[in-house]
Coordinates of C-alpha atoms and ligand atoms in Angstrom, one line a residue:
X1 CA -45.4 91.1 11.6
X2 CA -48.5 89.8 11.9
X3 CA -51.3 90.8 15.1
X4 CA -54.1 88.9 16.4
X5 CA -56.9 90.4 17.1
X6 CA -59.7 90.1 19.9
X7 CA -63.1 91.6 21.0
X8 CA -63.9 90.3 24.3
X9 CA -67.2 88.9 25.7
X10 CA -68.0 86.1 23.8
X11 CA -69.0 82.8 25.2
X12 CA -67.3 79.9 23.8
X13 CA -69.1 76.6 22.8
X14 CA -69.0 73.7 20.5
X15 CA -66.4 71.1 19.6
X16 CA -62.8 71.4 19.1
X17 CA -60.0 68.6 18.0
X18 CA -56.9 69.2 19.5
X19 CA -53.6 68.9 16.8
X20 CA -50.8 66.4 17.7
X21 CA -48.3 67.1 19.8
X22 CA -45.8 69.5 19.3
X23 CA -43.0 68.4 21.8
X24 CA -44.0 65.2 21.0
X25 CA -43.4 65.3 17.3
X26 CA -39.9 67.4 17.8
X27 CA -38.8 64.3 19.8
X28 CA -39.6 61.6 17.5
X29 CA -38.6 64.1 14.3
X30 CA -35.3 63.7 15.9
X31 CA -35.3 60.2 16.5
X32 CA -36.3 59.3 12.9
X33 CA -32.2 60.1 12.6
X34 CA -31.7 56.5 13.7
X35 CA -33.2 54.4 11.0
X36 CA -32.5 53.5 7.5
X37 CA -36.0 53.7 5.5
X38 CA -38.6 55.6 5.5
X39 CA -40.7 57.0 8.9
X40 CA -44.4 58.0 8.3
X41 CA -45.2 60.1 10.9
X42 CA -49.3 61.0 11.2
X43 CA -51.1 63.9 13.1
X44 CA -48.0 65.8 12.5
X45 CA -48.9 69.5 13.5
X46 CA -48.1 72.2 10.9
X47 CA -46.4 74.9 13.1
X48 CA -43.2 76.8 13.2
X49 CA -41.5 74.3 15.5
X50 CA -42.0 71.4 13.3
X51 CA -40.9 73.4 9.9
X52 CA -38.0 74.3 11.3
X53 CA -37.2 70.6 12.4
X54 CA -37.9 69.5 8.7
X55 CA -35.4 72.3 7.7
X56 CA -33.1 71.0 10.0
X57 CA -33.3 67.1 9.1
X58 CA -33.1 68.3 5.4
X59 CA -29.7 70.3 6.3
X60 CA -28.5 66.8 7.7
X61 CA -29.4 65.3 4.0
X62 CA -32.7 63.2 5.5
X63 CA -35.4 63.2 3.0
X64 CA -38.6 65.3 4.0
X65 CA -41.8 65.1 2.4
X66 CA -45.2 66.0 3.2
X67 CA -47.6 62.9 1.8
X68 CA -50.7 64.7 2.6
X69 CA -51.9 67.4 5.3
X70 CA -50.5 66.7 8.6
X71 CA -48.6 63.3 7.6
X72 CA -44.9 63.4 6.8
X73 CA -42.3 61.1 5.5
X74 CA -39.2 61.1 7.1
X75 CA -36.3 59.0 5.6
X76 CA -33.0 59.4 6.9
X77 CA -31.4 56.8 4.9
X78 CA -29.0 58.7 3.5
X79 CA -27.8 60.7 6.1
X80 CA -25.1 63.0 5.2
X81 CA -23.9 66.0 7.3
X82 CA -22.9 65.7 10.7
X83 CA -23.7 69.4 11.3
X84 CA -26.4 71.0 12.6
X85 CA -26.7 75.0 11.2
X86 CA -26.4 77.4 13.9
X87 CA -29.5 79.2 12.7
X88 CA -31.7 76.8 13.2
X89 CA -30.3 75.5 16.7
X90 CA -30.6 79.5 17.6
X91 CA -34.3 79.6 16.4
X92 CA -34.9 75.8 18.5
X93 CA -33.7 74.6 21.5
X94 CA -35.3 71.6 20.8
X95 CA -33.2 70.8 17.3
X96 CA -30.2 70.4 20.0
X97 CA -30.9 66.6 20.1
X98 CA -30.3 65.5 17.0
X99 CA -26.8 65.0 18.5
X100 CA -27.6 61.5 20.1
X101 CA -28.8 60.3 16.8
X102 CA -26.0 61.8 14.7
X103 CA -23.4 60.4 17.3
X104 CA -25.1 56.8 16.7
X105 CA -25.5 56.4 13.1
X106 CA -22.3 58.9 11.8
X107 CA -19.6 58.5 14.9
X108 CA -19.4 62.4 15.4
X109 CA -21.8 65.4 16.1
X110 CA -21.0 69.2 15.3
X111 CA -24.3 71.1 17.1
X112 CA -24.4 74.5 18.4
X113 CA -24.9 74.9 22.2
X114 CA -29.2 76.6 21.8
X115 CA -29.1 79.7 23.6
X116 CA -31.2 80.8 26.7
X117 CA -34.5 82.2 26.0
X118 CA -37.3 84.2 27.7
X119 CA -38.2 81.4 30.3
X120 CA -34.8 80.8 31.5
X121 CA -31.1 80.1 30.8
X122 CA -31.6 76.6 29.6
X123 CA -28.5 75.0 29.9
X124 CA -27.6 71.7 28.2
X125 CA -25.3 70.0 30.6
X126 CA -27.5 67.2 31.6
X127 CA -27.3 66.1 27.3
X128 CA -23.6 66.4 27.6
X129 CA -22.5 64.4 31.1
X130 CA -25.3 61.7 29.1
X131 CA -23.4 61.9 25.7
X132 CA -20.0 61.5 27.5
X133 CA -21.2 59.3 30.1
X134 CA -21.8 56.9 27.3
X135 CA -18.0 57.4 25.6
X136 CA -18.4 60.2 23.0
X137 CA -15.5 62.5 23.4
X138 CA -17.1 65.8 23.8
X139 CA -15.8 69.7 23.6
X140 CA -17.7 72.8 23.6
X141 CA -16.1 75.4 22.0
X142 CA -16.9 78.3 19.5
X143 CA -20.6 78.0 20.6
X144 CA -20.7 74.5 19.3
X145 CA -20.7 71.0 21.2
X146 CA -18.6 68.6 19.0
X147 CA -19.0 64.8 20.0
X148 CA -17.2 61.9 18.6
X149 CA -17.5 58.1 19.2
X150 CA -16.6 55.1 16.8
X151 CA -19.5 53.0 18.7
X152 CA -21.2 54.6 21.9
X153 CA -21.4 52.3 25.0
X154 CA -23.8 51.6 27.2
X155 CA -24.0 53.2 31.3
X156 CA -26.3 54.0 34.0
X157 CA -26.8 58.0 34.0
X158 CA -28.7 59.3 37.1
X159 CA -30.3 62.7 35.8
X160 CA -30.0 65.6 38.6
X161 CA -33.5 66.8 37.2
X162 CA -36.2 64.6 35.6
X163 CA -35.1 66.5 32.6
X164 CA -37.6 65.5 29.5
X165 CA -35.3 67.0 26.8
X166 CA -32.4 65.5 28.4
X167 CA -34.5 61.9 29.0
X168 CA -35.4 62.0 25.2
X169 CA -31.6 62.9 24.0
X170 CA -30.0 60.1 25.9
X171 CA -32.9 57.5 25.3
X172 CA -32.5 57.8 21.2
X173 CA -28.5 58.1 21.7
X174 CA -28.5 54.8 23.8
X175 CA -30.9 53.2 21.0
X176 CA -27.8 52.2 18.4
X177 CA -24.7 52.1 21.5
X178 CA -23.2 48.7 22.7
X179 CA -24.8 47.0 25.8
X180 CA -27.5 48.5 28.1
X181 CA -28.0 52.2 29.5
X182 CA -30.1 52.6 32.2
X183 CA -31.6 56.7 32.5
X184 CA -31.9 57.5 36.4
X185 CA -34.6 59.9 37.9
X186 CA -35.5 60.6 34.2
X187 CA -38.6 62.3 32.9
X188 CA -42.2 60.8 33.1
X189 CA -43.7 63.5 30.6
X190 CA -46.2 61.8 28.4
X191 CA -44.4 62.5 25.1
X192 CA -41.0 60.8 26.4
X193 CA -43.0 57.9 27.1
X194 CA -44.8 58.3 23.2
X195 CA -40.8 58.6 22.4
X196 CA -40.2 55.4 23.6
X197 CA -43.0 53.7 22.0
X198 CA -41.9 55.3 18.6
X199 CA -38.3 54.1 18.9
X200 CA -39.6 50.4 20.0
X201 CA -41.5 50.5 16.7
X202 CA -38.3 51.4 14.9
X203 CA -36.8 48.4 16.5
X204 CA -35.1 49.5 19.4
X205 CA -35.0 47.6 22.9
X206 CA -36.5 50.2 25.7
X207 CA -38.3 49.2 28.7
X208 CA -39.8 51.4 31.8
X209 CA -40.8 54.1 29.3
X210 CA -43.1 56.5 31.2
X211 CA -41.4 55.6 34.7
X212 CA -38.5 57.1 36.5
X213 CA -35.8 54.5 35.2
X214 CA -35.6 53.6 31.3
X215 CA -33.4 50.7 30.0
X216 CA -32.5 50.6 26.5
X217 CA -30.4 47.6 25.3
X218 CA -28.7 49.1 22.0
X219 CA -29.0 47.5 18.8
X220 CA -26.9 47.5 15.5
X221 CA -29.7 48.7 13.5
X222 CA -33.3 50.4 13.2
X223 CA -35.7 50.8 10.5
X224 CA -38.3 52.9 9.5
X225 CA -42.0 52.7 11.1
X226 CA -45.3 54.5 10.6
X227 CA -46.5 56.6 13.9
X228 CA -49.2 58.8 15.3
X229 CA -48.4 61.8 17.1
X230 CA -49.8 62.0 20.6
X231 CA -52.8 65.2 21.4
X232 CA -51.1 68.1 22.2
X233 CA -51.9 68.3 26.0
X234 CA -51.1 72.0 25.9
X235 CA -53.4 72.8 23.4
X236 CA -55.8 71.0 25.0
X237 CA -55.2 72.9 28.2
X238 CA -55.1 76.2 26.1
X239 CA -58.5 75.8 24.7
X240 CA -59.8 74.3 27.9
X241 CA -59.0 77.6 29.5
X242 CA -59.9 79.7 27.1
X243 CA -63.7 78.1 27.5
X244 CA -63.6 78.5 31.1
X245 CA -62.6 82.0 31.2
X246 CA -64.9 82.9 28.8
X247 CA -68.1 80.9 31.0
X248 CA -68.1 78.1 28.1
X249 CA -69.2 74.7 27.5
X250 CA -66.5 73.1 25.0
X251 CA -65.9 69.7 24.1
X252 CA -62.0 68.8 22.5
X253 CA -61.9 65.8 20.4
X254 CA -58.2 63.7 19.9
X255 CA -57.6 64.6 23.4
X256 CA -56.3 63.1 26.4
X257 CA -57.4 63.5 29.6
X258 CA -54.9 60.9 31.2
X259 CA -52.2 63.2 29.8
X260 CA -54.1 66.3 31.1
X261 CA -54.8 65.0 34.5
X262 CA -53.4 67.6 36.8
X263 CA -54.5 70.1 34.5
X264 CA -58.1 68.8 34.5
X265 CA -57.9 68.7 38.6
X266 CA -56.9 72.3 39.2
X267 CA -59.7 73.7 36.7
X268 CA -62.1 71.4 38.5
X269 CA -60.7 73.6 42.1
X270 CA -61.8 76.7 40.5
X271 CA -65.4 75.5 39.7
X272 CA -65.1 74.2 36.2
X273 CA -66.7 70.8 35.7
X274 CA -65.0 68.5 33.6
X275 CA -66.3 65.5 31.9
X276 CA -64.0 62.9 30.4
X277 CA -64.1 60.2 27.6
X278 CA -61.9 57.9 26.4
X279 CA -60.2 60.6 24.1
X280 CA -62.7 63.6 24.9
X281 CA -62.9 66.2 27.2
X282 CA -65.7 68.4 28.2
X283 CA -65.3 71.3 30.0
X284 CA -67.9 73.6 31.2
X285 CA -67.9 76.4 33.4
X286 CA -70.6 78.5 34.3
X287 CA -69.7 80.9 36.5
X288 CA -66.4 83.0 38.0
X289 CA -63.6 80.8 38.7
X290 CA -62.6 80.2 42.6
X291 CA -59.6 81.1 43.2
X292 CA -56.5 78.0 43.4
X293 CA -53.0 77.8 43.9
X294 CA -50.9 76.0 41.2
X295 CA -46.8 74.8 42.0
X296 CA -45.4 73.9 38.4
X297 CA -44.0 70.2 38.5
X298 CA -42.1 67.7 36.4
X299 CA -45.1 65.0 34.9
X300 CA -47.3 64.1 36.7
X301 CA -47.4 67.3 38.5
X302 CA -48.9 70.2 37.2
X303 CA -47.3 71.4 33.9
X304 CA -45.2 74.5 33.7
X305 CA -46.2 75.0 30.4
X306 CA -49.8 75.4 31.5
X307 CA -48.8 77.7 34.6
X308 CA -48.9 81.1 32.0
X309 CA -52.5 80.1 30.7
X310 CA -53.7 78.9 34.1
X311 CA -52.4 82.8 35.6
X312 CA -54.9 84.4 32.7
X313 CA -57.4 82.3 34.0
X314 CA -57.1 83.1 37.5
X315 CA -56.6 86.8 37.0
X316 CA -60.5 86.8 36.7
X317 CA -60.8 84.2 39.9
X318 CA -62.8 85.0 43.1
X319 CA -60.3 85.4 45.5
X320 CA -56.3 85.1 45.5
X321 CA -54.2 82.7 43.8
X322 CA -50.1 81.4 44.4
X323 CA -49.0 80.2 41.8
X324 CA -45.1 78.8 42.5
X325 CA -42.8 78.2 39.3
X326 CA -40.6 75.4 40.3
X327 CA -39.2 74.4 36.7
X328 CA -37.9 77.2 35.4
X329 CA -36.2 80.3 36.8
X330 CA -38.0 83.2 34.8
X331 CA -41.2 82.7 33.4
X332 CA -43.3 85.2 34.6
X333 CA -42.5 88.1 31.9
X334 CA -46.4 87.9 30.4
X335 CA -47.0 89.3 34.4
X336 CA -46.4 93.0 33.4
X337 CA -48.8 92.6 30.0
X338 CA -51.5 90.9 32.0
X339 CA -50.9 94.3 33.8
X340 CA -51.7 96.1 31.2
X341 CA -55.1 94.7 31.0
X342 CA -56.4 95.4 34.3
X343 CA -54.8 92.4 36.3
X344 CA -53.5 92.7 39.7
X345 CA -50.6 90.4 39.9
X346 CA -47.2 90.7 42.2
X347 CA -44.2 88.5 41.2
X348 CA -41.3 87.8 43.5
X349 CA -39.2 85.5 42.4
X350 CA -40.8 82.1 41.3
X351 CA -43.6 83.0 42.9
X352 CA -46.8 85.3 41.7
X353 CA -49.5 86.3 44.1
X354 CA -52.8 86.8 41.9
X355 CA -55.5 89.1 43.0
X356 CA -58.8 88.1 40.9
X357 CA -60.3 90.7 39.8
X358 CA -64.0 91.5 38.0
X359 CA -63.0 92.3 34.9
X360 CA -60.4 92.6 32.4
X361 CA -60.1 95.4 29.8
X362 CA -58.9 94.7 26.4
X363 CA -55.2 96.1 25.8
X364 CA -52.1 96.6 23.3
X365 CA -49.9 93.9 24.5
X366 CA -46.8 91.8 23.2
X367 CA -46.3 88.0 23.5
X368 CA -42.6 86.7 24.6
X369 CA -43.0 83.1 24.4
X370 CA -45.3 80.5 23.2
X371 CA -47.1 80.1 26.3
X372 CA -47.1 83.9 27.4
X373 CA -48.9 84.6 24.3
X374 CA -52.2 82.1 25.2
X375 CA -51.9 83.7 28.1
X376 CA -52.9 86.8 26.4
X377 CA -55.3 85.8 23.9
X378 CA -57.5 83.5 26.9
X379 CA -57.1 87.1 29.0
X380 CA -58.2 88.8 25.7
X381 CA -60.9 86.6 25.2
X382 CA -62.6 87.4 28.4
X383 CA -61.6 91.0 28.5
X384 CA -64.1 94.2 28.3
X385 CA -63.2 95.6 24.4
X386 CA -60.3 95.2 21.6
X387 CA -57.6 93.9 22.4
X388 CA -54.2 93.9 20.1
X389 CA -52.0 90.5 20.6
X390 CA -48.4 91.2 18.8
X391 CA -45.4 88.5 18.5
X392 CA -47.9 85.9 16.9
X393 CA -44.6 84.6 15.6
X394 CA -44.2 83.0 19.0
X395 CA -47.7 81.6 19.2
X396 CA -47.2 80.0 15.6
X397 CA -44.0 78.1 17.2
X398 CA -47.0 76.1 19.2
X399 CA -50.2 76.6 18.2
X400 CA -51.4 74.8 15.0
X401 CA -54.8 77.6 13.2
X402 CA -55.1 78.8 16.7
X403 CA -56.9 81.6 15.5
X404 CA -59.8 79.5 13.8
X405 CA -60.5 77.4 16.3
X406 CA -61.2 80.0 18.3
X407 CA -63.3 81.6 16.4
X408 CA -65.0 78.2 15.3
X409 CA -66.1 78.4 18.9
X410 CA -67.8 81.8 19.0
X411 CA -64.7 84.2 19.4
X412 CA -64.3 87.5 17.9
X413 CA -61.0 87.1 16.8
X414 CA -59.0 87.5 13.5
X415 CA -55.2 87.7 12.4
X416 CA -54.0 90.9 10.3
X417 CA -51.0 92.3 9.8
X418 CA -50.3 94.5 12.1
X419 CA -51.8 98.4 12.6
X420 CA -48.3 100.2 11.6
X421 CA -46.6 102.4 14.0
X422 CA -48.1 105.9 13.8
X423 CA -45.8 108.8 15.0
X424 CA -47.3 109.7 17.6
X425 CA -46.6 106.1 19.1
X426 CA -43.3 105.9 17.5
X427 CA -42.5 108.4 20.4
Ligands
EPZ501 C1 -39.3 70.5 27.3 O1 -38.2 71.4 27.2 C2 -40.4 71.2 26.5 N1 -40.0 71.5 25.1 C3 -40.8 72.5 27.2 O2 -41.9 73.1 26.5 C4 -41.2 72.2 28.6 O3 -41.4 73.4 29.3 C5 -40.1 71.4 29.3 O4 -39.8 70.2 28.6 C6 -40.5 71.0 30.7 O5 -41.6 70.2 30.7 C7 -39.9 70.5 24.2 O6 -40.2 69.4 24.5 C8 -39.5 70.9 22.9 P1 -36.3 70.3 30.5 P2 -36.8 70.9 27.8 O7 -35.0 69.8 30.0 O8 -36.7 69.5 27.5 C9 -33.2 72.5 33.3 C10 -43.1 74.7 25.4 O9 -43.7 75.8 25.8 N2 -32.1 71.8 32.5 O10 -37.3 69.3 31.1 O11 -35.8 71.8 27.3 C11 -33.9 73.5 32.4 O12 -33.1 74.8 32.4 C12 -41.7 74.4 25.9 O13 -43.6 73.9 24.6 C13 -30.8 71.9 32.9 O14 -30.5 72.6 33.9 O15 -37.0 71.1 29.3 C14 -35.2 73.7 33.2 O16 -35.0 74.5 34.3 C15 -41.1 75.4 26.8 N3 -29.8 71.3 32.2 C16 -35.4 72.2 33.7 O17 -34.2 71.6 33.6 C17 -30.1 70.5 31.1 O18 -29.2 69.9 30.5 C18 -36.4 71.5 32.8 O19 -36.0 71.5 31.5 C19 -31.5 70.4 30.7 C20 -32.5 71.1 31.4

C-alpha cells in the first residue's frame, strides 16, 4: 500500500482547479440506468469511487467507455443483469442506488444491503419505505434487498431525514413509474439538485429540485444526454483549508462558491478572507486562525463532510473550538491520529472540544475514511517535520491527483509505497 508523504512548513500559493464532483457523478452514473442511448458525462473525476461505479454499470451489461480524459460514455441500452455484485456494493455504499433505476427499466432489483462503515451504521431504510412506498414488493434477506414491480407507481414519501442518498434513489426510481411522486423534507444538497437537472435533460419531468419537496411526473421513456459534472465542493473546501492552515493565498478555478457557502463563512470566522467570482474562489489567510464552532448540517448548513478537515484546521486555532456532529453518529476516529501529532482534542459523543494549539509535529498516522485522511494531510501540511500518511486507498476514493496539486502549490509532499514494517515496529 501506498504512503503519502509530507514535510511541513511550506506556504501554499497559486492556482488550483477543482475536479468534478464526486457524489455528484456517483448519482448521475446511477441515473444513466434509465435511458436508452448513450449518456456523455464531462468533468468526470478519475477516482476510486467512480471506477468502481463503471465496474458496477458494466456488471449490469451498460456500455462504459472513456472518450477522452475525464469524459465518459455511458449507454445503458442494453441493460442486462438485474444484479448488483456484492463486492462492489461492499466496497460503495453509494452503488446501492442503482436499485431505483433497475426497478424502472427491468421490473426487479437484486442489490446487497452496503454495510456500515467508519462514520456510522448507514442504514438504508429510508431507500426501502421509498421503493415500496411506490409498489415494488421488497424483501431483505441473505444480505441482499430484492425488489420487484411490473410498473412502479407514483406517491408522496415524507423522508424522516433530508436524506441526499435517499432523495437521489427515489427521485431517479419515480423518473420511469406511473403518475406523480412527490419527495417530502428531502435533501437540498447541491449535487441532488445537479441530479435533477441531469435527469430533466434525459427527459424526465422533475420540478422543485434543490428545495425541500420534489415532484417528478414519471414518464414511459428517457434518452441519453450529454452532462457536466458539478465542482467538487469538498475538494474545494480541502484545498481551501489546506491554504489557510498553511498561512496561504490560493485561488481554485471550476469552483463554486454558492455551493461552498457555509464553508466559505466559517473560514471567514477564523480570519481567512475569502474572495469570490463567478466560479473562483480566493482564499487567503495570513495569520493564526481564530478559533470557531462548527454544528454539521444537512445543505445549506455546514457540511459534515468538511467537519474532519475544518477540525485539522482548528487544531492550530487561537483559542477553543466545538465542533457538534449532527449527521452522523461516529465520525470522529481521525481525533486520536490528530493526537498523535500534537493536537489537544476531547471527544464525547458528537461533540469534540478543540484546544488550538502553536504547533503541530509531523507524525506516523493512518487514514480511516476519505475525509479523515485530508484531515491529516492539511494537519501534515502545517506540522513541524515528516509526517507519514498511510490508507491513501481511502483518499483515492475522493480525491482526484490530490498529491500534485498540492505540491503544484508549494507542498513538500510525494506518494511512495510504503516504508515496510521493520521488526522492531512489527512488535
Ligand atoms: C451522501 O451519503 C454522501 N455520499 C456522503 O459523503 C455525505 O456525508 C452524506 O451524503 C451527507 O451529506 C455520496 O453522495 C456518495 P445520507 P448518503 O443518506 O447519501 C442516515 C463523502 O465523504 N440515513 O444523507 O449515504 C445516515 O445514516 C461521503 O463523500 C438513514 O438513517 O448520506 C446518516 O446518518 C461520506 N437511513 C444520515 O441519514 C437511510 O436510509 C445522512 O445520510 C439513509 C440515511
Amino acid at each position: 500500500m501506498d504512503s503519502i508523504y509530507i514535510v511541513g512548513g511550506n506556504r501554499l500559493t497559486g492556482e488550483v482547479k477543482v475536479s468534478g464532483s464526486k457524489n455528484g457523478t456517483l448519482a448521475i452514473m446511477a441515473g444513466a440506468l434509465l435511458a436508452k442511448g448513450p449518456t456523455i458525462l464531462e468533468n468526470v473525476p478519475r477516482i476510486t469511487d467512480v471506477h468502481t461505479m463503471m465496474e458496477m454499470l458494466q456488471e449490469l451489461g451498460v456500455r462504459v467507455r472513456e472518450l477522452e480524459p475525464n469524459t465518459f460514455e455511458i449507454d445503458a441500452t442494453d441493460l442486462q443483469s438485474h444484479e448488483a455484485p456484492y463486492d462492489l456494493v461492499k466496497k460503495m455504499r453509494a452503488s446501492f442506488c442503482v436499485a431505483g433505476p433497475l426497478i424502472g427499466r427491468l421490473g426487479y432489483a437484486k442489490v446487497p444491503m452496503p454495510g456500515g462503515c467508519d462514520i456510522g451504521a448507514r442504514p438504508v431504510d429510508f431507500h426501502v419505505k421509498g421503493l415500496q412506498m411506490l409498489g415494488a414488493k421488497v424483501t431483505m434477506e441473505h444480505g441482499y434487498v430484492e425488489a420487484k414491480a411490473d410498473k412502479l407507481k407514483g406517491a408522496t414519501i415524507y423522508l424522516d431525514f433530508p436524506s441526499a442518498g435517499a432523495t437521489q434513489h427515489i427521485m431517479t426510481a419515480a423518473c420511469l413509474a406511473e403518475g406523480v411522486t412527490r419527495i417530502e423534507n428531502c435533501a437540498m444538497e447541491p449535487e441532488v439538485n445537479d441530479l435533477a437537472e441531469f435527469l430533466i435533460a434525459m427527459g424526465a419531468k422533475i420540478k422543485g429540485g434543490g428545495t425541500s419537496t420534489i415532484e417528478i411526473e414519471g414518464v414511459d421513456e428517457m434518452r441519453g444526454a450529454r452532462y457536466r459534472m458539478i465542482p467538487d465542493r469538498m475538494e474545494a473546501g480541502t484545498l481551501a483549508m489546506a491554504a489557510c492552515i498553511t498561512r496561504g493565498d490560493v485561488l481554485l478555478t471550476d469552483c463554486s462558491p454558492e455551493h461552498c457557502s457555509a464553508m466559505f463563512k466559517k473560514l471567514q470566522e477564523t480570519g481567512v478572507k475569502v474572495i469570490e467570482g463567478p466560479d473562483w474562489a480566493r482564499v487567503i489567510a495570513d495569520s493564526r486562525p481564530k478559533a470557531t464552532d462548527i454544528k454539521t448540517m444537512p445543505h445549506p448548513g455546514f457540511p459534515t463532510d468538511m467537519q474532519q478537515p475544518f477540525a485539522a484546521l482548528l487544531a492550530v486555532a487561537d483559542g477553543t473550538s466545538v465542533i457538534t456532529e449532527n449527521v452522523y453518529e461516529r465520525r470522529f476516529k481521525y481525533v486520536s491520529e490528530l493526537g498523535r501529532m500534537g493536537a489537544d482534542i476531547i471527544q464525547e459523543g458528537r461533540t469534540a472540544i478543540i484546544k488550538g494549539v502553536p504547533k503541530l509535529t509531523g507524525a506516523e498516522v493512518s487514514s480511516s475514511d476519505l475525509r479523515a485522511g485530508a484531515a491529516l494531510i492539511i494537519a501534515a501540511l502545517a506540522a513541524d517535520g515528516r509526517s507519514e500518511i498511510s490508507g491513501v486507498e481511502h483518499i483515492d476514493r475522493g480525491y482526484e491527483r490530490i498529491v500534485d496539486k498540492l505540491a503544484s502549490l508549494g507542498a513538500e509532499i510525494v506518494r511512495r509505497e510504503a516504508a515496510p514494517e521493520t521488526s522492531a515496529r512489527m512488535a
